[in-house]
Short mmCIF file of C-alpha atoms in Angstrom, two decimals:
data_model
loop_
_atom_site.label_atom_id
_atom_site.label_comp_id
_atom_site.label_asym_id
_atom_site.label_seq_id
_atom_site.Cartn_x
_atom_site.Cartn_y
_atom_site.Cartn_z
CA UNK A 214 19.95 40.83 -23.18
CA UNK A 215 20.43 38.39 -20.21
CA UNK A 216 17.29 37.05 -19.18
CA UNK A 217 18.63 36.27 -15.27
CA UNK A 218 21.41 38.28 -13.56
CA UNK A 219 22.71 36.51 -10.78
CA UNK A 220 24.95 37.88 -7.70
CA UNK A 221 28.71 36.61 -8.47
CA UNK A 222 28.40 34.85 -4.85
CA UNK A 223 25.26 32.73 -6.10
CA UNK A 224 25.55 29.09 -5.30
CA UNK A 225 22.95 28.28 -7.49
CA UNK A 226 22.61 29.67 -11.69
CA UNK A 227 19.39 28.73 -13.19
CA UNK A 228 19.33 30.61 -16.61
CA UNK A 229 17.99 30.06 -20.33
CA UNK A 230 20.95 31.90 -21.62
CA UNK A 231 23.87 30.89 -19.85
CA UNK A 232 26.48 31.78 -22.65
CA UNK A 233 25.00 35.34 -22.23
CA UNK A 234 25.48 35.72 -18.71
CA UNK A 235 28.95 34.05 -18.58
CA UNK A 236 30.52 36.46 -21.58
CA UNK A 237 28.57 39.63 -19.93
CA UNK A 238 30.19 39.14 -16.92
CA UNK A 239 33.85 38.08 -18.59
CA UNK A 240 33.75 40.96 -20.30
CA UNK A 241 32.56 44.20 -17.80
CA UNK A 242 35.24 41.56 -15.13
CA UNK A 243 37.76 39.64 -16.81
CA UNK A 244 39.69 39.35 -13.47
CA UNK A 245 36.80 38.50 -11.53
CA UNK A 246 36.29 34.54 -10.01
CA UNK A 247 33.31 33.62 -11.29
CA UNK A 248 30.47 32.02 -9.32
CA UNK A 249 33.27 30.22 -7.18
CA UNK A 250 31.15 28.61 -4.43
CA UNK A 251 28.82 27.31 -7.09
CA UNK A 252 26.71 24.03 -6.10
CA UNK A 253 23.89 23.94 -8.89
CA UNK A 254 23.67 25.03 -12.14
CA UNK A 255 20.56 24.76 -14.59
CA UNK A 256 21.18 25.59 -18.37
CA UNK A 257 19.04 24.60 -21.92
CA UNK A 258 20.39 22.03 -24.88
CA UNK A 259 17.91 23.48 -27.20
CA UNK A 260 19.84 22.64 -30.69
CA UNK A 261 22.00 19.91 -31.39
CA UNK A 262 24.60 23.22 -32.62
CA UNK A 263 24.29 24.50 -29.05
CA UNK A 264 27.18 24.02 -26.23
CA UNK A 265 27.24 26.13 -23.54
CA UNK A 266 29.93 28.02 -22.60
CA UNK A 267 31.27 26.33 -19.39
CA UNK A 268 34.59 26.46 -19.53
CA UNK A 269 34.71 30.26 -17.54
CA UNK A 270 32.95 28.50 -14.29
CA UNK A 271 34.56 26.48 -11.78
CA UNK A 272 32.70 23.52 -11.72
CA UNK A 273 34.55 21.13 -9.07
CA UNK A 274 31.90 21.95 -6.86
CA UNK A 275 28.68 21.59 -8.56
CA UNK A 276 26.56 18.37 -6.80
CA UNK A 277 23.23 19.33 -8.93
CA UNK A 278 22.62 19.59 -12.31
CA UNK A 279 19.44 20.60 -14.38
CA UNK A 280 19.26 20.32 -17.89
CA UNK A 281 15.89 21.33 -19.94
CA UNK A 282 15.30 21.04 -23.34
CA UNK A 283 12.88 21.40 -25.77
CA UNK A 284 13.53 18.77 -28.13
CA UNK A 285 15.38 15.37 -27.43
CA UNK A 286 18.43 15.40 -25.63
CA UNK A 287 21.52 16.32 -28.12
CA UNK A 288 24.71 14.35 -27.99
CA UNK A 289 26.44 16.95 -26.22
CA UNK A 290 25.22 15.90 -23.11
CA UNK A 291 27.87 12.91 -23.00
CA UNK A 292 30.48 15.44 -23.53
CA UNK A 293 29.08 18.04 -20.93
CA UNK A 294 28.30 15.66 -17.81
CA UNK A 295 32.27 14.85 -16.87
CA UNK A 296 32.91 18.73 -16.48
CA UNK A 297 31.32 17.74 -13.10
CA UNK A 298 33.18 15.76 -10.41
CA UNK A 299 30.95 15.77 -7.67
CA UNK A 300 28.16 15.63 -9.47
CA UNK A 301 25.29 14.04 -7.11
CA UNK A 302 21.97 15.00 -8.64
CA UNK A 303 21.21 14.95 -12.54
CA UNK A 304 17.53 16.85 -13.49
CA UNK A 305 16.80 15.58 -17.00
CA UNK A 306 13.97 17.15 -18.60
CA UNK A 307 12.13 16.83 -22.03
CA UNK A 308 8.91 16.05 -24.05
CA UNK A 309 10.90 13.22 -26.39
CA UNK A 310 12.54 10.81 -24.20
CA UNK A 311 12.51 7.72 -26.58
CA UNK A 312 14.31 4.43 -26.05
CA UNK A 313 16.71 5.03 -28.29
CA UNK A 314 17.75 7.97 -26.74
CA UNK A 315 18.01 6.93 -23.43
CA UNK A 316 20.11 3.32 -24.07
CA UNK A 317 22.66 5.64 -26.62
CA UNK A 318 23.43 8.98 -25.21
CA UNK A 319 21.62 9.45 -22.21
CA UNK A 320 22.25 6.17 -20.63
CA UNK A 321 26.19 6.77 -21.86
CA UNK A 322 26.77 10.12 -19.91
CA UNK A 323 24.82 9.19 -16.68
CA UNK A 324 27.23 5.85 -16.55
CA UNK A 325 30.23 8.94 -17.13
CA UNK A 326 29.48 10.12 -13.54
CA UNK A 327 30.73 8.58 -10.81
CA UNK A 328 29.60 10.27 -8.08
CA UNK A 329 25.85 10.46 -9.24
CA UNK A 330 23.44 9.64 -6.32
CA UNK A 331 20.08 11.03 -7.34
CA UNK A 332 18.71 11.27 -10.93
CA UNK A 333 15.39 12.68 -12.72
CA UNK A 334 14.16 12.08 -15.77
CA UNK A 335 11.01 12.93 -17.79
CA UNK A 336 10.00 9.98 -20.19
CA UNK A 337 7.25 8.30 -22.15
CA UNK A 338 5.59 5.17 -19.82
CA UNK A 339 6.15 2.51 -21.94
CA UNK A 340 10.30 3.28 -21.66
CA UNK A 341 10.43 3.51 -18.42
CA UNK A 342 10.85 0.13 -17.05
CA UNK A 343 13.64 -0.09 -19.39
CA UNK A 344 15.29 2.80 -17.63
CA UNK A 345 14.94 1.04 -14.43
CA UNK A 346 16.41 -2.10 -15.72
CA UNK A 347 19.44 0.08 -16.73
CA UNK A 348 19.93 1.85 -13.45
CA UNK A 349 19.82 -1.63 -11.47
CA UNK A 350 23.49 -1.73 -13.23
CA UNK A 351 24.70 1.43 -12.13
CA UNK A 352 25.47 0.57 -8.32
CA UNK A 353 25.95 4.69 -7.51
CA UNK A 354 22.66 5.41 -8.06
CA UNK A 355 20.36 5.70 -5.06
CA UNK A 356 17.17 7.33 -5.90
CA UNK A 357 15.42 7.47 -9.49
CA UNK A 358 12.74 9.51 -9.76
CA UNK A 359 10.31 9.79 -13.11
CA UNK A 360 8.38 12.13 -14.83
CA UNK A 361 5.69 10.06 -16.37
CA UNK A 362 3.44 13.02 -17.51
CA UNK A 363 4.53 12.28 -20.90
CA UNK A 364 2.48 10.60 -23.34
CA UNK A 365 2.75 6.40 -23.68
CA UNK A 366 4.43 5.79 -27.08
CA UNK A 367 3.82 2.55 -28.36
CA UNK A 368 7.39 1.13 -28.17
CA UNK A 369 7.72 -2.81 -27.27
CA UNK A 370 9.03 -3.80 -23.95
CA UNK A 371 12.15 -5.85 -24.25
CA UNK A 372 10.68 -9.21 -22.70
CA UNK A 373 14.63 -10.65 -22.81
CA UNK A 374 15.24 -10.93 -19.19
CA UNK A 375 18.21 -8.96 -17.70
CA UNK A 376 21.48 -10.35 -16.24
CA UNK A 377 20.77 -11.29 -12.44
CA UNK A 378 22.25 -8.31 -10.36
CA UNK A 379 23.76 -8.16 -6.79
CA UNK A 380 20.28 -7.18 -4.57
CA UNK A 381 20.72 -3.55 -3.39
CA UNK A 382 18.20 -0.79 -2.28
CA UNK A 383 16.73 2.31 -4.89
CA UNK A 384 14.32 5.24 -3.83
CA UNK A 385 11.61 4.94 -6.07
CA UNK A 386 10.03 8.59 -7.13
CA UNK A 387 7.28 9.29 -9.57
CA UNK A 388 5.01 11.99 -10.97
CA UNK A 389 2.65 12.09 -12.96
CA UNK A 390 1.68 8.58 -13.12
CA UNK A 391 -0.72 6.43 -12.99
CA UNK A 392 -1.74 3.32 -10.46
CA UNK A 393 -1.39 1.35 -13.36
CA UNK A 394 2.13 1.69 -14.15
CA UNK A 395 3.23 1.20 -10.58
CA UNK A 396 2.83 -2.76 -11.00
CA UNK A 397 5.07 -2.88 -13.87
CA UNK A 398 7.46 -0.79 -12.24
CA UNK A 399 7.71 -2.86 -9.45
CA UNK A 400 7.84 -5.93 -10.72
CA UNK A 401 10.47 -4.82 -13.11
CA UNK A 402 12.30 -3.58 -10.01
CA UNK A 403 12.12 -7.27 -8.28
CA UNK A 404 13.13 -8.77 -11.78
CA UNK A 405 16.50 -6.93 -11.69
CA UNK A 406 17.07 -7.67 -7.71
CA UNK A 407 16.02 -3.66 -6.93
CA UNK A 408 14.21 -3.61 -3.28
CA UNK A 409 12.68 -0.46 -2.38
CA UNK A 410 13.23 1.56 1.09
CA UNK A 411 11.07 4.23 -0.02
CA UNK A 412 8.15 4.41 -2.54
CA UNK A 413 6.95 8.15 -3.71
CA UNK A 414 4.14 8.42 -6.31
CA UNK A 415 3.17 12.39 -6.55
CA UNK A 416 0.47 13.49 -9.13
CA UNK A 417 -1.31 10.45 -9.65
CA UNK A 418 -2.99 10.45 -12.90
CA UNK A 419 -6.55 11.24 -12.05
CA UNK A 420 -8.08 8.89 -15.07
CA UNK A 421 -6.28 5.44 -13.33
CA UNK A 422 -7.97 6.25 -9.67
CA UNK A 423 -10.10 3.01 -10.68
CA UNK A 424 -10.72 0.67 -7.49
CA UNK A 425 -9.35 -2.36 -9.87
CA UNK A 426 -6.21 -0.60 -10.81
CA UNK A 427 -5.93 1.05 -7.24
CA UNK A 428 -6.25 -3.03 -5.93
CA UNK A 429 -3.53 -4.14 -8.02
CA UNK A 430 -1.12 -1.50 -7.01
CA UNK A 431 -1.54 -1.49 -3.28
CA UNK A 432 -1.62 -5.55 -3.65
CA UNK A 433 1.21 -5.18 -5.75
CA UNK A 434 3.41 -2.36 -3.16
CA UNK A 435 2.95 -5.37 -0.08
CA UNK A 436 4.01 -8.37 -2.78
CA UNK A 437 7.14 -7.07 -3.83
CA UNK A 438 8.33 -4.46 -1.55
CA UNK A 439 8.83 -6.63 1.89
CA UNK A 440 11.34 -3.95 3.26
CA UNK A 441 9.43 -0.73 2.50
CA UNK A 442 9.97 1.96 5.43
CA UNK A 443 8.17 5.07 3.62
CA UNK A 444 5.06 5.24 1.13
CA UNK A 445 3.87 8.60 -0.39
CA UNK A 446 0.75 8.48 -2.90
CA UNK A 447 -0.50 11.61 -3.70
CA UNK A 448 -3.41 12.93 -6.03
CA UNK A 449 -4.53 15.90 -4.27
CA UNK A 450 -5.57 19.03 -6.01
CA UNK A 451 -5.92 22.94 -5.21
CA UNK A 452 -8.63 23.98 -3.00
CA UNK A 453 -10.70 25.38 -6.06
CA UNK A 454 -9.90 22.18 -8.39
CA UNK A 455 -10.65 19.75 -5.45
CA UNK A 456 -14.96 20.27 -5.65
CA UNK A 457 -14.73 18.72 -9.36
CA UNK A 458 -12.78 15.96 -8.50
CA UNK A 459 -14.37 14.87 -5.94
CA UNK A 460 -17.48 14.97 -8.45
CA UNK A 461 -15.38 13.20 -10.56
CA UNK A 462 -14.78 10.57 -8.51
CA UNK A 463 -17.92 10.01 -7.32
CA UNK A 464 -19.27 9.95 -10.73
CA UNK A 465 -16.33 7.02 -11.30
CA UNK A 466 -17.43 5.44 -8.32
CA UNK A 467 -14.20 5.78 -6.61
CA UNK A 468 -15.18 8.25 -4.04
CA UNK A 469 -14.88 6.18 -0.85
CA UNK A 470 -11.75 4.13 -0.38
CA UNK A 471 -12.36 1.32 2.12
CA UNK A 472 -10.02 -0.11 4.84
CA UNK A 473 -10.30 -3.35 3.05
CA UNK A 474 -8.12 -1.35 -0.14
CA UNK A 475 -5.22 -0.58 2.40
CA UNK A 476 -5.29 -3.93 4.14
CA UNK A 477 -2.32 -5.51 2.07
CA UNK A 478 -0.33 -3.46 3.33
CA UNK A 479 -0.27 -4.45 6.74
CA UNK A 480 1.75 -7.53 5.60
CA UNK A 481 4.96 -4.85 5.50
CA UNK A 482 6.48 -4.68 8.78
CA UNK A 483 9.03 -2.27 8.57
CA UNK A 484 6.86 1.14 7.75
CA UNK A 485 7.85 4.31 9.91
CA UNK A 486 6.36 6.68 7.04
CA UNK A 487 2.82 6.52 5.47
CA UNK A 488 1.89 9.33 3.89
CA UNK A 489 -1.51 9.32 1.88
CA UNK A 490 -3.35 12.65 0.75
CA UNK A 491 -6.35 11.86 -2.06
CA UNK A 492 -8.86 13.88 -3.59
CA UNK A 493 -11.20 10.43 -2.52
CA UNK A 494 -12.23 9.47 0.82
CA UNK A 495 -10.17 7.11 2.80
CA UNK A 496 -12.68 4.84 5.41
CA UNK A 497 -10.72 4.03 8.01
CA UNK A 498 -12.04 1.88 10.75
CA UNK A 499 -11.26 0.98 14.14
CA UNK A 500 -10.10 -2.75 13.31
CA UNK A 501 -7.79 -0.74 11.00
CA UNK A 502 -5.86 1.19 13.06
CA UNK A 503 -5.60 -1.74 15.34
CA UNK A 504 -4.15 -3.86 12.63
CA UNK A 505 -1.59 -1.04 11.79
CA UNK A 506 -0.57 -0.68 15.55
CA UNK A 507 -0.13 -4.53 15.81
CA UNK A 508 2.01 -4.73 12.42
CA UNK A 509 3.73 -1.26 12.25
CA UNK A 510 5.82 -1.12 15.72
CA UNK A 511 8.07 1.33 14.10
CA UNK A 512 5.32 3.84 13.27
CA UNK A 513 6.65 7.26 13.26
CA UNK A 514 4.30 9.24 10.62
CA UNK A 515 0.71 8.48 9.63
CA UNK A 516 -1.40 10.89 7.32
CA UNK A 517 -4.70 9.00 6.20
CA UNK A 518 -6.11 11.86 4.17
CA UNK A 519 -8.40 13.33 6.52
CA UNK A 520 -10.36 15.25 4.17
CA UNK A 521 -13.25 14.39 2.73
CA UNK A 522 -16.03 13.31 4.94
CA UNK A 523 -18.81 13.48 2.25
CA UNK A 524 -19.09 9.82 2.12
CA UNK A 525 -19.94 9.27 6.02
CA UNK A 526 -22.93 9.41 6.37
CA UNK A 527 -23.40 6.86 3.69
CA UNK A 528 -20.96 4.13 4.84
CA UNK A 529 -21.77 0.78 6.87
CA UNK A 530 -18.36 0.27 8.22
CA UNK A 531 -17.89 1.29 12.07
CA UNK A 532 -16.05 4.70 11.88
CA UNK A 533 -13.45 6.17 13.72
CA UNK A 534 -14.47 8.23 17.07
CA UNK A 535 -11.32 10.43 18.56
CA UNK A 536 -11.06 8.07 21.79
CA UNK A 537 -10.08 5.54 18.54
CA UNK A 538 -7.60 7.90 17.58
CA UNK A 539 -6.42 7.99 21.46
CA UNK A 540 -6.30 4.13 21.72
CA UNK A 541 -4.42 3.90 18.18
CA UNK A 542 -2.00 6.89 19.07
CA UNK A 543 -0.86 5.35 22.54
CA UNK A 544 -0.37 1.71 21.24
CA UNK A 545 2.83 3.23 18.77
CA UNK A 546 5.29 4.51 20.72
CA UNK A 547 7.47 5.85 18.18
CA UNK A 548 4.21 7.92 16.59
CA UNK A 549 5.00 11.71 16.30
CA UNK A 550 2.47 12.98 12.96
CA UNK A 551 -1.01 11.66 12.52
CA UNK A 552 -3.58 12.76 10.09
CA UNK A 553 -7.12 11.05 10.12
CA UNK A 554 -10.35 11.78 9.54
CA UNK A 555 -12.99 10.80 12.57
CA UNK A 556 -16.78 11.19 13.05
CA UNK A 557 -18.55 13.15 15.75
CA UNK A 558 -21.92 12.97 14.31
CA UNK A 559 -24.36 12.16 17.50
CA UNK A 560 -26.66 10.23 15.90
CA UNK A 561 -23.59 7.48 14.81
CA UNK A 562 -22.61 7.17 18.43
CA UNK A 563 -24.14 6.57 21.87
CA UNK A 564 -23.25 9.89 24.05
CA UNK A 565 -23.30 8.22 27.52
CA UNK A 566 -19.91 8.24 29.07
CA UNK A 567 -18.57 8.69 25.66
CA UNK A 568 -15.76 10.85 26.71
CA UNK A 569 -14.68 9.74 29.67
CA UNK A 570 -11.14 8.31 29.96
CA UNK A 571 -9.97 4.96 31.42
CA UNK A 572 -7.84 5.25 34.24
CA UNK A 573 -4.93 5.48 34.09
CA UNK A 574 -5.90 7.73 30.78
CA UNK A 575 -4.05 6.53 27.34
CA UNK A 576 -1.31 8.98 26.72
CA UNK A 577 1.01 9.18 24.10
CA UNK A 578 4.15 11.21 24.91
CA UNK A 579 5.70 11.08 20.98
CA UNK A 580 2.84 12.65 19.50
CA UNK A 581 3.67 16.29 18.33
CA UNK A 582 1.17 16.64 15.48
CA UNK A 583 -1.95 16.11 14.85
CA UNK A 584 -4.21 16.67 11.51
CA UNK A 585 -7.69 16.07 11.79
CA UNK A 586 -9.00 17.28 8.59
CA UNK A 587 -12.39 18.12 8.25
CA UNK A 588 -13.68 15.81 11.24
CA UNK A 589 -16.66 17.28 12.98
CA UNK A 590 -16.73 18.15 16.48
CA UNK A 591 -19.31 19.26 19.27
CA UNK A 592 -17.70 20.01 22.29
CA UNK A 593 -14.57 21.90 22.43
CA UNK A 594 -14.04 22.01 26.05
CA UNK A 595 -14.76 18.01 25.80
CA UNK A 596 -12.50 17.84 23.30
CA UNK A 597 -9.50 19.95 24.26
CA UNK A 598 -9.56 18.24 27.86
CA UNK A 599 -8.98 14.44 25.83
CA UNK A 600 -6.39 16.05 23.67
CA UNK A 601 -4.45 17.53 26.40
CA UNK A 602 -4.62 14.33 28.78
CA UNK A 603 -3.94 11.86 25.61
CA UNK A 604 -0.91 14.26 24.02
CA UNK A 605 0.85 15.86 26.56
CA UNK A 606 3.28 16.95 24.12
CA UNK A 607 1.50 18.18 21.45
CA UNK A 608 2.73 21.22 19.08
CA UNK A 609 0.37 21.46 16.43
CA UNK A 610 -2.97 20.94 15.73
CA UNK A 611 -4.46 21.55 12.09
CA UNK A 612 -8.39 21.26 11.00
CA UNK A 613 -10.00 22.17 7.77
CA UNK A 614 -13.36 22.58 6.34
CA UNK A 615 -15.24 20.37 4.59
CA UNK A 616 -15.55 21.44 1.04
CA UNK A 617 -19.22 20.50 -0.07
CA UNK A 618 -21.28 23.45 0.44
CA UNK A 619 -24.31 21.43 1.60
CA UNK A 620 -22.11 21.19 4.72
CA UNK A 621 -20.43 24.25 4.96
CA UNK A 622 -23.42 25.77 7.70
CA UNK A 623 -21.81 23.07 9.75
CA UNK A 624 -18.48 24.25 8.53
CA UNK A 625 -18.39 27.43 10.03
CA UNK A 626 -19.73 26.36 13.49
CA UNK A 627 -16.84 23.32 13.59
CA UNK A 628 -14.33 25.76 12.28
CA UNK A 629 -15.47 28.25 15.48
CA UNK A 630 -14.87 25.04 17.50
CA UNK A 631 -12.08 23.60 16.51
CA UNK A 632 -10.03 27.17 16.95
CA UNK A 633 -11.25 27.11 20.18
CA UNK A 634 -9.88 23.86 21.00
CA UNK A 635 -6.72 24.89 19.99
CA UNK A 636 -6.73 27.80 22.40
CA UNK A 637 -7.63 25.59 25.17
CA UNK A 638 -5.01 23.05 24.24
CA UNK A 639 -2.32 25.37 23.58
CA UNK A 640 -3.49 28.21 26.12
CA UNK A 641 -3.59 30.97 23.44
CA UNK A 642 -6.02 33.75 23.75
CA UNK A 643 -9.31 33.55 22.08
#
C-alpha cells in the first residue's frame, strides 16, 4: 500500500515509499506524464540495497531535494544527486553523520551539483567545522545550514590549516546548537576566508545558556563577523514549556540578560536585522538603544525579546519607559518592526509630565509594527494618544501576558488595556 497519494499535478512529492507510488501510478497510467511540473521531491535511502525508482519522473525541474535516512547515508547518493540539473537546495538528514562519511560520499555528490545554492545537513558537533572548511571550496554554495541536535562524537579536529581561499560571503544557519559551538564555527569560518551576511542560530541548546559561554559567542559574532546585516538567536519554547525554563534559568542564574551582554555588538555597523526571542530576560536600557541608533543607521528590524518581565522589579539598571521607545524609534529612519519590553510600573518613574510630548512630537513614519510583549501599562487613552502621534503609520500592534502567575491579577487588567489601546489606535470597535 502507498503510504502518500499525491495529485499527478503536485509540484512537490514527499513520500517514504516512492518506488510504490511511481509503479502504482505507471501501471493503472502508463501513458500518463508523470508529476511534470515537479519542483521538490523528498524520498528515504534506508538500505545500502535501496535505489529509488527515478527514472519514470522528469526531473529537469526539481530545485529541492530532501533525503532522510535512518542509518548513514549509502553510496547511492553520489549516483542519485546528478539526476538533478537545477538542483538548488539539498535537505540531508540522519542520526550518523561521521567524518568519514561526509569527506567520501557525501562531500563527493554535493561537489556533483552545480547549481546547488542552499544545503542542510544533520551532523555530530565535533564534524562540523570540518564541513564548513569543505564548503568554503565549493564557490556555488550560498547558505549552509546545520542540524547540530546530534550527539558530539569524539572525533579529532584536523588542526592542519586549509589552503587560503578567495574571501566570499555564506549564510550561516543552525539548530539545535549550542552558544558554545558558535565560536568555533566562526572562527573556522574566518580561517577559510568565509564572511557572514547573515547569522541564524534556532533551538539553542538550553544546557549552554551560561552567561560565560553566552559572552564568548556574542564577543565572538562582533570579532569576526564585521559585515553582518542579519542575526537570529533563538531559544524560545511553547507557551506551556516556557514556565520551567524560565525556572530553569533562574535556577542557572541566567535569567536576566544585561545590556552590557549585547554591547559587542554595537561594533557591527552594517545590521538592518536583529532578531532575538529567549526564554531569559533581555535588560535593555536607555543608553542601549541610544548606542544602537548611533551605530545601526541601517536599522530596519529590531525584536529584543519582550517577554519576560519577571526580573524588573529586581534590576538596578535604568529601564526602558515607552517615550524611550519613541526617542529610539524616531532616531532610525529605516525602522519598520520593533519588539521590546518597557516598564510602566509607577513607583520606577516620576508621573509628572511623564507623557507629554516635545514639540514638535518625535514621529517615526517607517514604523509599521510594534511588539511590546508583556510590558505593563496604566493608561490606555495615555497610551494610544503617544502611539498614534509617534507612529502615524502603524499596522500592528501585538502584547502578551506575562507568564508567572504571581502576576497574572495584573495580567488580566493590562491585557483589558492593552486591547483597548489597540482600538483607539486602530479605531476598531470595542
Amino acid at each position: 500500500m502507498v503510504e502518500f497519494f499525491h495529485p499527478l499535478e503536485s509540484s512537490s512529492i514527499e513520500s517514504t515509499r516512492l518506488n510504490d507510488l511511481l509503479n502504482l501510478v505507471q501501471r493503472c497510467m502508463p501513458s500518463k506524464v508523470v508529476f511534470p511540473r515537479l519542483k521538490s521531491l523528498s524520498f528515504p535511502l534506508n538500505q545500502s540495497h535501496y535505489n529509488p525508482n527515478l527514472s519514470g519522473l522528469d526531473l529537469t525541474q526539481v530545485v529541492h531535494v530532501s533525503v532522510h535516512s535512518l542509518a548513514a547515508f549509502p553510496s547511492q547518493l553520489i549516483h542519485i544527486t546528478p539526476l538533478f540539473p537545477a538542483i538548488r537546495t539539498l535537505e540531508l538528514t540522519s542520526n550518523l553523520v561521521t567524518l568519514p562519511l561526509w569527506k567520501g560520499d557525501v562531500k563527493g555528490a554535493v561537489s556533483t551539483m552545480p547549481s546547488l545554492q542552499n544545503l542542510a545537513i544533520a551532523a555530530s558537533r565535533s564534524i562540523t567545522p570540518h564541513i564548513l572548511a569543505d564548503i568554503a571550496t565549493i564557490p556555488t554554495i550560498k547558505m549552509i545550514k546545520f542540524n547540530a541536535r546530534m550527539p558530539n562524537y569524539p572525533e579529532a579536529l584536523n588542526t592542519t590549516s586549509s589552503p587560503r581561499q578567495p574571501s566570499r560571503d555564506l549564510i550561516l544557519k543552525m539548530t539545535g546548537g549550542g552558544f558554545d559551538i558558535l565560536p568555533t564555527l566562526l572562527k573556522q569560518s574566518q580561517s577559510v576566508s568565509i564572511s557572514h551576511s547573515v547569522l541564524i542560530f534556532d533551538a539553542i541548546d538550553k544546557k549552554t545558556i551560561k552567561q560565560p559561554s553566552i559572552d564568548h559567542a556574542i564577543t565572538t559574532i562582533a570579532d569576526t563577523c564585521p559585515s553582518l546585516k542579519m542575526l537570529t538567536i533563538s531559544n524560545d519554547e511553547p507557551h506551556n514549556n516556557i514556565l520551567f525554563y524560565l525556572i530553569r534559568s533562574c535556577r542557572d542564574g541566567i535569567l536576566g540578560i544585561a545590556s552590557q551582554t549585547l554591547q559587542p555588538l554595537t561594533r557591527l555597523r552594517c545590521i538592518t536585522t536583529l532578531h532575538l526571542r529567549l526564554t531569559a530576560a533581555l535588560i535593555i536600557t536607555p543608553k542601549f538603544l541610544n548606542q544602537i541608533a548611533d551605530f545601526w543607521i541601517s536599522l530596519q528590524y529590531c525584536y529584543l525579546s519582550p517577554f519576560n518581565r519577571f526580573e524588573l522589579e529586581k534590576n538596578n539598571e535604568p529601564l526602558l519607559h515607552l517615550p524611550d521607545i519613541v526617542h529610539f524609534a524616531s532616531r532610525c529612519p529605516s525602522l519598520h518592526t520593533l519588539g521590546v519590553l518597557f516598564d510602566l510600573e509607577p513607583k520606577n518613574i516620576e508621573w509628572e509630565g511623564w507623557f507629554e510630548q516635545p514639540s514638535p512630537p518625535l514621529v517615526a513614519r517607517a514604523m509599521k509594527k510594534l511588539d511590546v510583549g508583556s510590558s505593563g501599562i496604566l493608561d490606555h487613552e495615555r497610551t494610544a494618544s503617544i502611539i498614534t502621534t509617534a507612529f502615524p503609520f502603524l499596522d500592528s500592534l501585538k502584547w502578551a501576558k506575562p507568564f508567572f502567575k504571581s502576576t497574572m491579577w495584573m495580567s488580566d487588567r493590562e491585557s483589558e488595556e492593552w486591547a483597548k489601546t489597540q482600538n483607539l489606535v486602530f479605531g476598531l470597535c470595542s
